[in-house]
Amino acid sequence: MEALIAITIGALTATGVYLVLRQRSFPVILGLSFLSYAVNVFIFATGRVQTDAIPIIGEGRIYTDPLPQALVLTAIVISFGMTAVIVIMAIGGYLKAGHDRVDLDEDGR
Amino acid sequence: MILPLAFDFAIGCFLVALLMNLWRLFSAPTITDRILVVDTMTINVIALVMLYGALIETSLIFEAALLLAMTGFVATVAYAKYLLRGSIIE
Amino acid sequence: MLRKVFPHPYLTVLLIAVWFMLVNRLAVGTAVMAVILGTLIPLVTAVWWPKRPRIKAPLALLSYAALVVWDVIVANFQVARIVLFMPADQIRSAFIRVPVDLQSREAITLLAGTITMTPGTLTADMSSCGKALLIHALHAPDPDAVRDDIKARYESRLKRIFE
Amino acid sequence: MTLAVEIIVSALLVLGGIFGLIGSYGLIKLRDGMQRLHAPTKASTIGVGTTLIGSAAGKWLVSGTGSTQEILVVLFLFLTAPLSALYLAKTHIFLNLDRRTLPDPQTGTSWATLEDQPEA
Amino acid sequence: MSHWIIVPVALPALIAAILILARRTTITVQRALSLAACIGLFGVALALFSAATTAPPEAYHLGNWPAPFGIVLMLDRLSALMVLLTSVLALVVVVYAIGADWDRKGRHFHALYQFQLMGICGAFLTADAFNLFVFFEVLLIASYGLMLHGGGRDRVRAGFQYVAFNLIGSTLFLFALATVYSVTGTLNMADLAVKLPTLPEGDMGLIRVAAVMLLMVFAIKGALVPLHFWLPGTYANAPGVVAALFAVMTKIGAYASLRFGTLVFPPDLAATGGLFADVLLPAALVTLAVGAIGVLGASSLPRLAAFAAIASMGTVFVAISGFTPATTAAALYYMLHSTLAGAALFLVADMVVRRLGDGALKAAGPGAFAGLLAALYLAAAIGSAGLPPLSGFIGKLLVLSAWSGAAALVWTVMLVATFLMILGFARAGTRLFWKSDPALPTVPAPASSEPFAYAALIGLIGLMAALTVFGGPVTAWLDATAAGLYDPSAYIDANRLYEEP
Amino acid sequence: MSLALIAALPFLGAILCSLAIRWGRAACAVVAGLVSAAALSGILAHAPGVLDGQTVRTQINWMPALGLNANFMLDGLGLLFAILILGIGVLIILYARFYLSAKDPAGQFYTYLMLFQGAMLGIVLSDNILLLLIFWELTSLSSFLLIGYWKHLPEGRQGARMALAVTGGGGLAMIAGMLILGQIAGSYDLSVILTQKDAIQASPLYLPALILILLGAFTKSAQFPFHFWLPHAMAAPTPVSAYLHSATMVKAGLFVMARMWPVLAGTPEWFWIVATTGLVTMVMAAKIALFKDDLKAVLAFSTVSHLGLITMLLGFGTKAAAIVAVFHIINHATFKAALFMLAGIVDHEAHTRSLRRLGGLRTLMPVTFALTALASLSMAGIPPLNGFLSKEMMLQEAAATVWLTPWAMGLLATAGALLSVAYSFRLLAHGFLGPVRSDYPHAPHDPGPGLWLAPALLVGLVLAIGVAPMLTAAWLVNAAAGAVTGTVVETHIYLWHGLGAAALWMSLAAVGGGLATLGLYPRLRKAWDDTPRPEAKIVFDGAVMALTGLARRITDGLHDGGFARMGVVALAVIVAGSAAAFLTSSHAPGSRTMLTVTPAVAVVWIVIMTAMFAALRFHRDRLFALILTGIVGLLVAVGFAYLSAPDLALTQLTVEVVTVLLMLIALNFLPKQTPVESSMARRLRDGAVAAITGVGAALLTFALMTRDAAFAPISAFHLAQSKPGAGGTNAVNTIIVDFRGYDTFGEIIVLGIAALVIFALTETILHNRDAVAALKREGRASRAGDRQPMMLAVATRFLLPLTLIVGAYLFLRGHNLPGGGFVAGLVVAIAFLVQFIGSGFAWSQARQRLDHHLVLGAGVLVAWVAGAGAWAFGLPFLTSGYDYVTLWPLETFELATAAIFDLGVFLCVAGAVLLALASLSRLTQAARDARDDLPKGPV
Ligand code: NA
Ligand code: NA
């Protein structure tokens, strides 16, 4: 299981990185989404995983570490806010420039 | 006695269904089909989640199933509306 | 007065029921909360449901629901048979036009939904005026029969409930 | 728990699983886009419904506590399935279908999906 | 327990919330609120500063949970200093923004501004590694809004890169924090400082990975080459007034490097040892060089200011990478200075851009500039290049003298970079302010004399002068601060780890 | 008067001058003059003591930690320079009053001049080398302003930049040198350093320090090969040239050499570097001066040459030579300042300074001629003028010095003197003698005394020192030379040393040779003009241009605005850095037992991996890529649910669907396909970077997951205290709203800010004409009919209350079971979004009674109040309390203040999500709107 999760995180990261390195805003945003999946799962996973150990007191005998979960919650929310902002920026940039390339040209850089 | 077997069978069915969905996702001739596949996938996943919840005897992941149903519906409608009208909110 | 407090009494009842199902625990606290929410939510959302339907025959609605559930269960086996055993080239699909006599938007919606949920047929579209439904039947060697069946079995009942 | 009840519950689970499978299989087997719409909106929904009711019953049998939450999920799925199907059908009609294959609505208006939009 | 420690976070948050609710009120009301908040923040920062000067470090246990289980804010000399610096800059910049009417050019300027301050102050005050991430995000997202404020030709597209790159940085930050937690089981910085020296050898490799990743995160914030690529486009395209406020944002990267490099991963820690220093010094030298070359090669005043900001971060990091009390004190002095100088330069650039429509380094039409603006440019340039009589020179002397010893390379790079910057600033200034092109139409006199904007700018210059004149007490204060960083026992004790608060 | 005050006076004067301009040019000049005079009198008041061998000191501790203190001292050397700086300063101020034209901004001039004067005075009065460095760089800066004073002249700007580059650059080298020196000596105070000769000269860092300090001195004093800036600084107004290039700026380098002479001089290194540089400069510059036509250029190169002479003398390292150097500093200042001013008068009157256009001024400008003649003759070293005295002494010292061979130094020194004679005579002959011409640009005649008074006074000194050196100058030379050499100096200066003196013959040879040279001038000039030489300005400009161009290319090349470059570099650095950090340390593999993989897990894993690779493969089809991303997100949520994290699953699901809505809205305005535009090489590069990063992440994950934490995780406390401490059984929720509620406070503010940013940017877009036009183009795409299908519209009537009750459910139970304010807020937001989709934006907005801003702001406020409420109980921010309440007929239930905080979270999230999506939807409205007016309604 751990190996599968590690591979998944690796693949999510690689997918995210590859898409982030594309030249248009939309794939970059998708790439960032993948990166945020990757890191969310990473935070979660590095708290070690357990099945049937929901950290709700009284529900079981063992509880998985709740702290990484709380951290992931924060991370999910924050990355959602960031995604929302970058999405509107992609729209604004496209409407103003007439193209959706992410590289800045001579004037803008 | 037979109940665990039945659980396993049901889970197995939905897993196979999920793999079929995966196959169809890529062989789908149109984007409409793809959305349909995703919708179906969501339904199958709901079944799996609820079966797993019953198996570990917890009601704590019921909300997940409920929200899966809700978000799956919203997403399907949104994808379709996007294809129909471009803007999903107008 | 009562109308102002309970703009949608059926909705209130439904919400109370849903609350109990959600909480999954019979207790006084649950009931209190259910009543509070069952009252508050319809109040808050009243503006989003401006012309609420009048249900003339609530009991008929229940029997309609039972009918549909039954149809869904039974007819599902037909679809299963078609999908599993009928060779693809023998499936006779058809688009069927179903004229609608219902007036209430809620009733039309319910009809369309019923058509979809009962196996073999699916509401694919509606005319822009709302006077006809476009139905797709998975396997309908006799489209007219399907149309008549829908009108007789569902539409007439709905008409009694809503109009 | 009596064997009979266990058998019924098991049967529900098995049936649900089969219906779920049929829904997804139909997606692959059926040739026409409109036909494919039928399979999951019905079979899968029914499949998941049967399964959930079965598992709720199973849970009740095992732990003695009843659960109504599964029913809610099923209700929600039943409520939304026709809407998803309608939207997908409209998309299919708009994007993939030859409009001449459709019957005329005979209401003096066109099918809503194919209606010409004034602002377009 | 002093509740004042939370006020630099709570006050801007409250005012921002009120500003959101009061968004339909007149601009005057919004300005009054925002200005009052900045003045209040300054007052509180001053009080905290004096408290930190006279008393040992103090902890604020949020939610009244014992450390390390809850989140702890720490007021020590360093955090008090950074909050004070932030509040001073905030006050100056808000006056400028009001004076130059910047806040009218888009929506929610003041709310975003206050949130920005909240984020910055929160980052300086927190003693919890994950909470640092949260406040990084607060300040970043507010900075996105401010950066986009008022629209602009390439602003949105430059902003996209800024956001996207910072999202990569945030992802990295999370990877690092999760690694830290996974290895040590804690997030409190003091707790980490206590635990890491006893870390089993088998875990050292992983904690080193975390340390490097954290350092990279801070390097991104601090615009350290080669993680600086986001800065030129962002700062050059941001509204000048916002870029001026951003002068303190890069310092957060420097601050965090310093904090982690002395508290969590101090030079004598077995696991990481000289890791921070080894990574930072070469990167800082290259940063300084890249910044200085950029100043010389810049084609517009905002871009020049952006590269000057990079160069200043290079200098700051050169000093930080020494990781001795002397170099640290020099780093702190230079941080203070370069924040003021950078802000001044961006404000001058903003004045020029608003006067001419762009800041291209070419002759303008007759009548473009009054003597005052040229004089202010001169002062800002002197400050940025590090020439006397402003504080940059003192700062450079401090860094150079603290880096004595095996420092030939450091000295060479710093002095050559200064030389290039002198050339660059002189070239830019003579082209822009001395040369005028009679073939161009006369630039009409500005509609408003903008007394507040000029007052803000002159205030910044005055602060740099004050930093010079009062260099004695300032350096003495900073020496004590730096000494405290290398003896963090008081800081750790103040956390009262594992005790009931 | 305290030395610090004296040093401050000129700066005070600068401020006064900038203020006094409103009372007129004269007022400025008077202020500047009075301040200079006051400073001079302050210095002179100390003179008796200093001449007695005392050193006056003022010490102010400034930055003791750095060793930078405002310590001033006045010794003989300082006295000499201070008198020169202030005395000539007063004369220049007088002269400039009449020289500058009405349209020159006099206020600026005097301000800059006083700044410069202050900087110079600071250098010579500093008792601390760091303080000296400050003043040193200030001279560079203020001279930059003075040289570029006539901003409209390109030569002025270029000259100023060149001077700044060379002298400022040299100053930077000097900083390094001085710092080394101070560190060898253990102090930056001159009074300490000057006692450390042995330590300094024995240090291995002596040579670097020497070279660096000399770089500063040579550049400032325009020594070869840094001499080229000085002639170009002549673009400055003549008073500036007269001041900077006779008495002050260029002498600063000499001052430092003289100042450091006691500890730096006397070594072979010093001798070879300094004497040689001085010698070469002297001869070479004199030769160039001979062939310049511009009066000021002649004077400029002459200055360089004389500075070389003095440098050479200092380089000899002998006491006698040092005395001569000091003496010549005085002499050169007097005649050269006078000559510059006189050249300015000629320029002022004839409107030209070219020797080719002048001639015959002798009769037209007799006063000017007389003064020029005396000063020039002094420059040429003709008795009985002061230039003669020091030149004789110089030749004497040169003759006695062994440089390569016993006679080479003498010969070359004589050559320098010869050339000096030649250009001095040429200046007189070609400028003033000869026939009167008819083609001057402006009819020249003697100006009023305002202009010639200052040079006349100086020429008077030239004569007086020449005739009675012992009376007029020896005391000052003694004091200064005493300070330089650190010994008591009793010099004896005579006009006549007797026939046995080698200098006499060398002098005679120089004069004779000089006259002969002048006789041969036309031929020599032709040869000079025919010889190609590198023009210093062109070389320098070329170098600066090349440097600037290179800087531009490097800068623009590095920062080309490419985003992928940033990413690739950053990722490469991150991965390489992490790998290096890992590989240079020890690592023990973990030993946790791993979970087994069930078939269900395997299947879900296959689906997730396939979807991911498909997203890579099909990313150009944006909608499909979005769908695939959604599948990954969905399955990640399922994974969370499976691995005991229901709260995460709920959050991930709801966030996911809102993100999908957001992305669909965005995709509507963006291109639907991504074109193929990356080269295969680039794709391979990106793929490699991606793969390596992914492998790194996977390895790190695996290493971490298979081991336990080295120390007991703090979350044990959270689990233990969740119920008794925070009053909730859901440990994740109690962490979110209580243990780490402060994180959540920050997090909801992030979300709130995001919404504000989106709102603000939408407004900006909607107010941008181009953007709105583009929106309308996008809005004209072909669309299906049926904007709001009846079925959905009706269903949403029903779905809204149903979803709201689910939201309420999730909110109320969150503290104890999965759920909470965040998820509830999202669910409620989704409920309203479904209304937007089903019933239309306008319809829904019209029914929205609460402004989204209001909800958002109220949320932040509620969370804030929940946090700050604890203050009322003297508890820290966000301290929560809870209690159990029994209220018949209900069961005992719990009331927690954390719920108020959670309510804030709920409101903030719902408000933010709705504000964000409503803002985006307004773009759609604008796209549809045929008219230009913006959609109204509460947002
Ligand atoms: Na569905
Ligand atoms: Na049907």
Coordinates of N, CA, C and O in Angstrom, one line a residue, chain E residues 3 10 23-24 60-63 65 69 107-108 118 128 130-131 135 161 181 183 185 195 201-203 205-206 208 212 228-229 294 297 303 307 388 393 404 411 419 423 427 430 435 468-469 471-472 479, chain F residues 62-63 65-66 134 137 141 157 161 165 169 172 176 179 183 552 555-556 558-559 561 566 581 584-586 588 707 710-711 713-715 717-718 738 740 742-743 749 759 763 851 853 864 871 875-877 879:
Chain E
H3 N -1.6 40.6 25.6 CA -2.4 40.3 24.4 C -1.9 41.2 23.2 O -2.3 41.0 22.1
A10 N -4.3 40.8 14.6 CA -5.8 40.9 14.8 C -6.3 42.3 14.3 O -7.4 42.4 13.7
R23 N -17.8 48.5 2.2 CA -17.3 48.7 0.9 C -18.1 49.8 0.1 O -17.6 50.3 -0.9
R24 N -19.3 50.0 0.5 CA -20.1 51.0 -0.2 C -19.9 52.4 0.3 O -20.5 53.4 -0.2
Y60 N 3.1 33.9 23.2 CA 1.6 34.1 23.2 C 1.0 32.8 22.8 O 1.1 32.4 21.7
H61 N 0.4 32.1 23.8 CA -0.1 30.7 23.5 C -1.6 30.8 23.0 O -2.5 31.0 23.8
L62 N -1.7 30.8 21.7 CA -3.0 30.9 21.1 C -3.9 29.8 21.6 O -3.5 28.6 21.6
G63 N -5.2 30.2 21.9 CA -6.1 29.2 22.3 C -5.8 28.6 23.7 O -6.4 27.7 24.2
W65 N -3.5 26.9 24.6 CA -3.0 25.5 24.6 C -1.5 25.5 24.9 O -0.8 26.4 24.4
F69 N 1.7 22.0 21.4 CA 0.5 21.4 20.9 C -0.4 22.4 20.2 O -1.1 22.2 19.2
R107 N -10.7 48.0 -7.0 CA -11.5 47.7 -5.8 C -10.7 47.2 -4.7 O -9.7 46.5 -4.8
H108 N -11.2 47.5 -3.5 CA -10.7 46.8 -2.3 C -9.2 47.0 -1.9 O -8.6 46.2 -1.3
M118 N -1.6 42.0 7.7 CA -1.9 40.9 8.6 C -1.0 39.7 8.3 O -0.4 39.1 9.2
D128 N 5.5 28.8 14.8 CA 5.1 27.5 14.4 C 5.3 27.4 12.9 O 4.9 28.3 12.1
F130 N 4.2 25.4 10.6 CA 3.1 25.3 9.6 C 2.3 26.6 9.6 O 1.8 27.1 8.5
N131 N 2.2 27.3 10.7 CA 1.5 28.5 10.7 C 2.3 29.6 9.9 O 1.7 30.5 9.3
F135 N 0.6 31.9 7.0 CA 0.7 33.4 6.9 C 1.5 33.8 5.6 O 1.2 34.8 5.1
Q161 N 2.3 34.6 -13.8 CA 3.6 34.0 -13.5 C 3.9 34.0 -12.0 O 4.4 33.1 -11.4
Y181 N 7.4 17.3 10.0 CA 6.5 16.7 10.9 C 6.6 15.1 11.0 O 6.6 14.5 12.0
V183 N 9.1 13.4 10.4 CA 10.4 12.9 11.0 C 10.3 13.2 12.5 O 10.7 12.4 13.3
G185 N 7.6 14.7 14.4 CA 6.4 14.7 15.1 C 6.0 16.0 15.7 O 5.1 16.1 16.6
K195 N 14.5 19.3 19.9 CA 14.5 17.9 19.6 C 15.6 17.5 18.6 O 16.2 16.4 18.6
E201 N 20.7 9.2 14.1 CA 21.4 9.4 12.9 C 20.7 9.0 11.6 O 20.8 9.6 10.6
G202 N 19.9 7.9 11.8 CA 19.2 7.3 10.6 C 18.2 8.3 10.0 O 17.7 8.1 8.9
D203 N 17.8 9.3 10.8 CA 16.8 10.2 10.3 C 17.4 11.5 9.8 O 16.7 12.4 9.3
G205 N 19.3 12.2 7.2 CA 19.2 12.4 5.8 C 17.9 13.1 5.4 O 17.8 14.1 4.7
L206 N 16.8 12.6 6.0 CA 15.5 13.1 5.7 C 15.4 14.6 6.2 O 14.8 15.4 5.5
R208 N 17.6 16.6 6.6 CA 18.4 17.5 5.7 C 17.7 17.9 4.5 O 17.7 19.0 4.0
V212 N 16.8 21.6 3.3 CA 17.1 22.2 2.0 C 15.8 22.7 1.4 O 15.8 23.8 0.8
H228 N 14.9 33.5 -8.4 CA 14.4 34.9 -8.3 C 13.7 35.3 -9.6 O 13.2 36.4 -9.7
F229 N 13.5 34.3 -10.5 CA 13.0 34.8 -11.8 C 11.6 35.4 -11.8 O 11.2 36.1 -12.7
G294 N 21.7 43.6 -13.6 CA 20.4 44.0 -14.0 C 20.2 45.5 -13.9 O 19.5 46.1 -14.7
G297 N 21.8 46.9 -16.8 CA 21.2 46.6 -18.1 C 19.7 46.9 -18.2 O 19.1 46.6 -19.2
R303 N 12.0 48.3 -13.8 CA 12.8 47.1 -13.9 C 14.1 47.3 -13.2 O 14.6 46.4 -12.6
F307 N 15.6 45.0 -10.2 CA 16.9 44.4 -10.1 C 17.7 44.9 -8.9 O 18.5 44.2 -8.2
P388 N 27.4 56.8 0.6 CA 27.1 57.8 1.7 C 26.3 59.0 1.1 O 26.4 59.2 -0.1
F393 N 25.4 52.8 2.7 CA 26.9 52.7 2.9 C 27.3 52.1 4.2 O 28.2 51.2 4.2
S404 N 35.0 40.0 7.2 CA 36.5 40.0 7.1 C 37.0 38.6 7.5 O 36.3 37.8 8.1
W411 N 34.1 40.3 -0.7 CA 34.4 41.7 -0.8 C 34.4 42.1 -2.3 O 33.8 43.1 -2.7
F419 N 29.9 48.9 -7.8 CA 30.4 49.7 -8.9 C 29.4 49.7 -10.1 O 29.0 50.7 -10.7
L423 N 27.2 52.7 -11.8 CA 27.1 53.0 -13.2 C 25.6 53.0 -13.7 O 25.2 53.9 -14.4
R427 N 23.6 56.2 -15.1 CA 23.1 56.1 -16.4 C 21.6 56.4 -16.5 O 21.2 57.2 -17.3
T430 N 20.8 60.1 -15.4 CA 21.2 61.2 -16.3 C 20.3 61.1 -17.5 O 19.9 62.1 -18.1
K435 N 18.6 64.5 -19.2 CA 18.4 64.7 -20.6 C 16.9 65.1 -20.8 O 16.0 64.5 -20.2
T468 N 21.2 56.3 9.4 CA 22.7 56.6 9.4 C 23.1 57.3 10.6 O 24.0 56.9 11.3
V469 N 22.3 58.4 10.9 CA 22.7 59.2 12.0 C 22.7 58.4 13.3 O 23.6 58.5 14.2
G471 N 23.1 55.4 13.7 CA 23.7 54.1 13.4 C 24.2 53.5 14.7 O 24.2 52.2 14.8
G472 N 24.7 54.3 15.6 CA 25.4 53.7 16.8 C 24.4 53.0 17.6 O 24.5 51.7 17.8
D479 N 23.2 44.3 17.4 CA 24.2 43.4 17.9 C 23.6 42.5 19.0 O 23.8 41.3 19.1
Chain F
W62 N 30.2 57.2 17.1 CA 29.0 57.1 16.3 C 28.6 55.6 16.2 O 27.5 55.3 16.7
M63 N 29.4 54.8 15.6 CA 29.1 53.4 15.6 C 30.3 52.7 16.1 O 31.1 52.1 15.4
A65 N 30.6 49.9 17.5 CA 30.7 48.5 17.1 C 31.4 48.2 15.8 O 32.1 47.3 15.6
L66 N 31.1 49.1 14.9 CA 31.7 49.0 13.6 C 33.1 49.6 13.6 O 33.9 49.3 12.7
I134 N 33.5 57.7 3.9 CA 32.2 58.3 3.7 C 32.3 59.7 2.9 O 31.7 59.9 1.9
E137 N 33.5 59.1 -0.7 CA 32.5 58.8 -1.7 C 31.6 60.0 -1.9 O 31.0 60.2 -3.0
L141 N 30.2 61.8 -5.4 CA 28.8 62.1 -5.7 C 28.6 63.5 -6.0 O 28.0 63.9 -7.0
R157 N 26.9 65.5 -19.1 CA 26.4 64.3 -18.5 C 27.4 63.2 -18.6 O 27.6 62.4 -17.7
R161 N 29.3 61.3 -15.6 CA 29.2 59.8 -15.4 C 30.6 59.2 -15.4 O 30.9 58.3 -14.6
A165 N 32.2 57.2 -12.4 CA 32.6 55.8 -12.6 C 34.0 55.6 -12.1 O 34.3 54.6 -11.4
G169 N 34.4 54.2 -8.5 CA 35.0 52.9 -8.6 C 36.2 52.7 -7.8 O 36.4 51.8 -7.0
L172 N 35.6 52.5 -4.2 CA 35.2 51.2 -3.7 C 36.4 50.3 -3.4 O 36.5 49.6 -2.4
A176 N 37.9 48.7 0.4 CA 38.4 47.4 0.7 C 39.8 47.6 1.4 O 40.1 47.0 2.4
L179 N 39.6 48.9 4.9 CA 39.1 47.9 5.8 C 40.2 46.9 6.2 O 40.4 46.6 7.3
Q183 N 41.8 46.5 9.8 CA 41.8 45.2 10.5 C 43.2 44.8 10.9 O 43.4 44.1 11.9
R552 N 22.9 44.3 -20.4 CA 21.5 44.2 -20.9 C 21.3 42.8 -21.5 O 20.2 42.2 -21.3
T555 N 21.0 40.3 -18.7 CA 19.8 40.5 -18.0 C 18.6 40.0 -18.8 O 17.7 39.3 -18.3
D556 N 18.5 40.5 -20.0 CA 17.3 40.1 -20.8 C 17.4 38.7 -21.2 O 16.4 38.0 -21.4
L558 N 18.7 36.2 -19.4 CA 18.3 35.4 -18.3 C 16.9 35.6 -17.9 O 16.2 34.6 -17.6
H559 N 16.4 36.8 -18.0 CA 15.0 37.1 -17.6 C 14.2 37.4 -18.8 O 13.8 38.5 -19.1
G561 N 11.3 36.4 -19.5 CA 9.9 36.4 -19.4 C 9.3 35.0 -19.6 O 8.1 34.8 -19.5
M566 N 11.8 29.5 -15.6 CA 11.7 29.6 -14.1 C 11.5 28.3 -13.4 O 12.1 27.9 -12.5
A581 N 21.7 17.0 -0.4 CA 21.6 17.1 1.1 C 21.4 15.7 1.6 O 22.0 15.3 2.7
T584 N 24.6 13.3 1.3 CA 25.8 13.7 2.1 C 25.5 13.4 3.6 O 26.1 14.0 4.4
S585 N 24.5 12.6 3.8 CA 24.2 12.3 5.2 C 23.8 10.9 5.4 O 23.8 10.1 4.4
S586 N 23.5 10.5 6.6 CA 23.3 9.1 6.8 C 21.7 8.9 6.9 O 21.0 9.8 7.3
A588 N 18.8 5.7 7.6 CA 18.5 4.3 7.9 C 17.1 4.0 7.4 O 16.1 4.7 7.7
R707 N 8.6 4.6 8.1 CA 9.3 4.8 9.4 C 8.4 5.5 10.3 O 7.4 6.1 9.9
A710 N 10.7 10.2 14.8 CA 11.8 10.0 15.8 C 11.3 10.3 17.2 O 11.9 9.7 18.2
F711 N 10.4 11.1 17.3 CA 9.9 11.5 18.6 C 8.4 11.4 18.7 O 7.7 11.3 17.6
P713 N 4.8 12.0 18.3 CA 4.1 13.2 17.7 C 3.2 13.9 18.6 O 2.6 13.4 19.6
I714 N 3.2 15.2 18.4 CA 2.4 16.1 19.3 C 0.9 15.8 19.2 O 0.1 16.1 20.0
S715 N 0.5 15.0 18.1 CA -0.9 14.8 17.9 C -1.5 13.8 19.0 O -2.7 13.7 19.2
F717 N -1.4 14.4 22.0 CA -2.0 15.3 22.9 C -3.4 15.7 22.3 O -4.4 15.8 23.0
H718 N -3.5 15.9 21.0 CA -4.7 16.3 20.4 C -5.8 15.2 20.5 O -6.9 15.5 20.8
D738 N -9.8 24.6 17.1 CA -9.4 24.9 18.5 C -7.9 24.8 18.6 O -7.2 25.8 18.7
R740 N -5.5 24.3 16.6 CA -4.8 25.1 15.6 C -5.8 26.0 14.9 O -5.8 26.2 13.7
Y742 N -5.9 29.0 14.9 CA -5.3 30.2 14.3 C -4.9 29.9 12.9 O -5.0 30.8 12.0
D743 N -4.5 28.7 12.6 CA -4.2 28.3 11.2 C -5.5 28.5 10.3 O -5.5 29.1 9.2
I749 N -9.1 33.5 5.8 CA -8.8 34.8 5.3 C -8.2 34.7 3.9 O -8.5 35.5 3.0
F759 N -13.1 39.4 -7.3 CA -14.1 40.5 -7.6 C -13.4 41.7 -8.1 O -13.8 42.3 -9.1
E763 N -13.9 43.4 -11.9 CA -14.3 44.8 -12.1 C -13.3 45.4 -13.1 O -13.7 46.2 -14.0
D851 N -25.8 40.5 0.4 CA -24.6 40.7 -0.5 C -23.6 39.7 -0.1 O -23.3 39.5 1.1
H853 N -20.4 40.0 -0.3 CA -19.4 40.7 0.5 C -19.8 40.7 2.0 O -18.9 40.6 2.8
W864 N -13.3 36.5 14.0 CA -12.5 37.4 14.8 C -13.0 37.6 16.2 O -12.3 37.5 17.2
W871 N -10.4 37.5 25.1 CA -9.7 38.6 25.9 C -10.5 39.1 27.1 O -10.0 39.5 28.1
L875 N -8.0 35.7 28.5 CA -7.3 34.5 27.9 C -6.9 34.9 26.5 O -7.3 35.8 25.9
P876 N -5.9 34.1 26.0 CA -5.4 34.4 24.7 C -6.4 34.3 23.6 O -7.4 33.6 23.7
F877 N -6.1 35.0 22.5 CA -6.9 34.9 21.3 C -7.3 33.5 21.0 O -6.4 32.6 21.1
T879 N -9.0 31.3 22.5 CA -9.3 30.3 23.6 C -10.7 30.0 23.6 O -11.6 31.0 23.6

